[in-house]
Every structure is written in C-alpha cells, then in structure tokens.
Amino acid sequence: MFHRRTLDEEIAFRQAKRPPLTEGKHFEHGPAKFVFVSLLTITVVAHLVALALLKFAP
C-alpha cells in the first residue's frame, strides 16, 4: 500500500543504518541492564548487612 516497506524490511533498513556496536561499551537491552544492576546492588547490600549482623552479634 503506497509503496511502503514491510515491517521486516523497515527493521532491517534501520539496523543497517546503525553503526556497529563497540565491544564493552554497549549493553544491547536496556531493561535487562536495569534488572542486572538492580540484582547486583541488592546482592551486595544483602551481603554487607549480613556481615554487619555477624560482627555485632553476641
């Protein structure tokens, strides 16, 4: 209809226009990055709290 590209062609066209990702600088999926950093932070905080409780336990 009206000489538009299909969705698959449009996605391929946009991906072809993007520059290649540099290794170590890009995390491809934003929500996955958020979940990863959140879980990592929760784990570190939980370990620090556990260490503090063990140090001050009678």
Coordinates of N, CA, C and O in Angstrom, one line a residue:
M1 N 0.8 -1.2 0.0 CA 0.0 0.0 0.0 C 0.9 1.2 0.0 O 1.7 1.4 0.9
F2 N 0.7 2.1 -1.0 CA 1.5 3.3 -1.1 C 3.0 3.1 -1.1 O 3.8 3.9 -0.7
H3 N 3.4 2.0 -1.6 CA 4.9 1.6 -1.8 C 5.7 1.7 -0.5 O 6.8 2.2 -0.5
R4 N 5.1 1.3 0.6 CA 5.8 1.3 1.9 C 6.5 -0.1 2.1 O 6.0 -1.1 1.6
R5 N 7.6 0.0 2.8 CA 8.3 -1.2 3.1 C 7.5 -2.0 4.2 O 6.8 -1.5 5.0
T6 N 7.7 -3.4 4.1 CA 7.1 -4.2 5.2 C 7.8 -3.9 6.5 O 8.9 -3.3 6.5
L7 N 7.3 -4.4 7.5 CA 7.9 -4.2 8.9 C 9.3 -4.9 8.9 O 10.2 -4.3 9.5
D8 N 9.4 -6.1 8.4 CA 10.7 -6.7 8.4 C 11.7 -6.0 7.6 O 12.9 -5.8 8.0
E9 N 11.3 -5.4 6.5 CA 12.3 -4.6 5.7 C 12.6 -3.3 6.4 O 13.8 -2.9 6.3
E10 N 11.7 -2.7 7.0 CA 12.0 -1.5 7.8 C 13.0 -1.7 8.9 O 13.9 -0.9 9.1
I11 N 12.8 -2.8 9.6 CA 13.7 -3.2 10.7 C 15.1 -3.4 10.2 O 16.1 -2.9 10.7
A12 N 15.2 -4.2 9.1 CA 16.5 -4.5 8.5 C 17.1 -3.2 8.0 O 18.4 -3.0 8.2
F13 N 16.4 -2.3 7.5 CA 16.9 -1.0 7.0 C 17.5 -0.2 8.1 O 18.6 0.4 8.0
R14 N 16.7 -0.1 9.2 CA 17.2 0.7 10.4 C 18.4 0.1 11.0 O 19.3 0.8 11.4
Q15 N 18.5 -1.2 11.1 CA 19.6 -1.9 11.7 C 20.9 -1.7 10.8 O 22.0 -1.6 11.3
A16 N 20.7 -1.7 9.5 CA 21.8 -1.5 8.6 C 22.3 -0.1 8.7 O 23.5 0.2 8.4
K17 N 21.5 0.9 9.0 CA 22.0 2.3 9.1 C 22.8 2.5 10.4 O 23.6 3.5 10.5
R18 N 22.5 1.7 11.4 CA 23.2 1.9 12.7 C 24.7 1.6 12.6 O 25.1 0.6 11.9
P19 N 25.6 2.3 13.3 CA 27.0 1.9 13.3 C 27.2 0.6 14.1 O 26.3 0.3 15.0
P20 N 28.2 -0.1 13.9 CA 28.5 -1.3 14.6 C 28.7 -1.0 16.1 O 29.3 0.0 16.5
L21 N 28.3 -1.9 17.0 CA 28.4 -1.7 18.4 C 29.9 -2.0 18.8 O 30.5 -2.9 18.3
T22 N 30.4 -1.1 19.7 CA 31.8 -1.4 20.1 C 31.7 -2.3 21.3 O 30.9 -2.1 22.2
E23 N 32.6 -3.2 21.4 CA 32.6 -4.2 22.5 C 33.0 -3.5 23.8 O 33.9 -2.7 23.9
G24 N 32.2 -3.9 24.8 CA 32.4 -3.4 26.2 C 31.8 -2.0 26.4 O 31.9 -1.5 27.5
K25 N 31.2 -1.4 25.4 CA 30.6 -0.1 25.6 C 29.1 -0.1 25.6 O 28.5 0.9 26.1
H26 N 28.5 -1.1 25.0 CA 27.1 -1.1 24.8 C 26.4 -2.3 25.5 O 27.0 -3.4 25.4
F27 N 25.3 -2.1 26.1 CA 24.5 -3.2 26.7 C 23.3 -3.2 25.8 O 22.5 -2.2 25.9
E28 N 23.0 -4.2 25.0 CA 22.0 -4.1 24.0 C 20.6 -3.9 24.5 O 19.8 -3.3 23.8
H29 N 20.3 -4.4 25.6 CA 18.9 -4.4 26.1 C 18.8 -3.6 27.4 O 19.2 -4.0 28.4
G30 N 18.1 -2.4 27.3 CA 18.1 -1.5 28.4 C 17.4 -2.1 29.6 O 17.9 -2.0 30.8
P31 N 16.2 -2.7 29.5 CA 15.6 -3.3 30.7 C 16.4 -4.4 31.3 O 16.4 -4.6 32.5
A32 N 17.1 -5.2 30.5 CA 17.9 -6.3 31.1 C 19.1 -5.7 31.9 O 19.5 -6.2 32.9
K33 N 19.6 -4.5 31.4 CA 20.7 -3.8 32.1 C 20.2 -3.4 33.5 O 20.8 -3.5 34.5
F34 N 18.9 -2.8 33.5 CA 18.3 -2.4 34.7 C 18.2 -3.5 35.7 O 18.5 -3.4 36.9
V35 N 17.6 -4.6 35.3 CA 17.4 -5.8 36.1 C 18.8 -6.3 36.6 O 18.9 -6.6 37.8
F36 N 19.8 -6.4 35.8 CA 21.1 -6.9 36.2 C 21.7 -6.0 37.2 O 22.2 -6.5 38.3
V37 N 21.7 -4.7 37.0 CA 22.3 -3.8 38.0 C 21.5 -3.8 39.3 O 22.1 -3.8 40.4
S38 N 20.2 -3.9 39.2 CA 19.4 -4.0 40.5 C 19.7 -5.2 41.3 O 19.9 -5.1 42.5
L39 N 19.7 -6.3 40.6 CA 20.0 -7.6 41.3 C 21.5 -7.6 41.9 O 21.7 -8.1 43.0
L40 N 22.4 -7.0 41.2 CA 23.8 -6.9 41.7 C 23.8 -6.0 42.9 O 24.5 -6.4 43.9
T41 N 23.1 -4.9 42.9 CA 23.1 -4.0 44.0 C 22.4 -4.6 45.2 O 22.9 -4.5 46.4
I42 N 21.3 -5.3 45.0 CA 20.6 -6.0 46.1 C 21.5 -7.1 46.8 O 21.6 -7.2 48.0
T43 N 22.2 -7.8 45.9 CA 23.1 -8.8 46.4 C 24.2 -8.2 47.3 O 24.6 -8.7 48.4
V44 N 24.8 -7.2 46.8 CA 25.9 -6.5 47.5 C 25.4 -6.0 48.9 O 26.1 -6.2 49.9
V45 N 24.3 -5.3 48.9 CA 23.8 -4.7 50.1 C 23.4 -5.8 51.1 O 23.7 -5.7 52.3
A46 N 22.8 -6.9 50.6 CA 22.4 -8.0 51.5 C 23.7 -8.6 52.1 O 23.7 -9.0 53.3
H47 N 24.8 -8.8 51.4 CA 26.0 -9.3 52.0 C 26.6 -8.3 53.0 O 27.1 -8.8 54.0
L48 N 26.5 -7.1 52.7 CA 27.1 -6.1 53.7 C 26.2 -6.1 55.0 O 26.8 -6.0 56.1
V49 N 24.9 -6.2 54.9 CA 24.1 -6.3 56.0 C 24.3 -7.6 56.8 O 24.4 -7.5 58.1
A50 N 24.5 -8.7 56.1 CA 24.8 -9.9 56.8 C 26.2 -9.8 57.6 O 26.3 -10.3 58.7
L51 N 27.2 -9.2 56.9 CA 28.5 -9.1 57.6 C 28.3 -8.2 58.8 O 29.0 -8.5 59.9
A52 N 27.6 -7.1 58.7 CA 27.4 -6.2 59.9 C 26.7 -7.0 61.0 O 27.0 -6.8 62.2
L53 N 25.7 -7.8 60.7 CA 24.9 -8.5 61.7 C 25.8 -9.6 62.4 O 25.8 -9.8 63.6
L54 N 26.7 -10.2 61.6 CA 27.6 -11.2 62.2 C 28.6 -10.5 63.1 O 29.1 -11.1 64.1
K55 N 29.1 -9.3 62.7 CA 30.1 -8.6 63.5 C 29.6 -8.2 64.8 O 30.2 -8.2 65.9
F56 N 28.3 -7.7 64.9 CA 27.7 -7.2 66.1 C 26.9 -8.2 66.8 O 26.2 -7.8 67.8
A57 N 26.8 -9.4 66.4 CA 26.0 -10.5 67.1 C 26.8 -10.9 68.3 O 28.0 -10.9 68.4
P58 N 26.0 -11.2 69.4 CA 26.7 -11.6 70.7 C 27.4 -12.9 70.6 O 27.2 -13.8 69.9

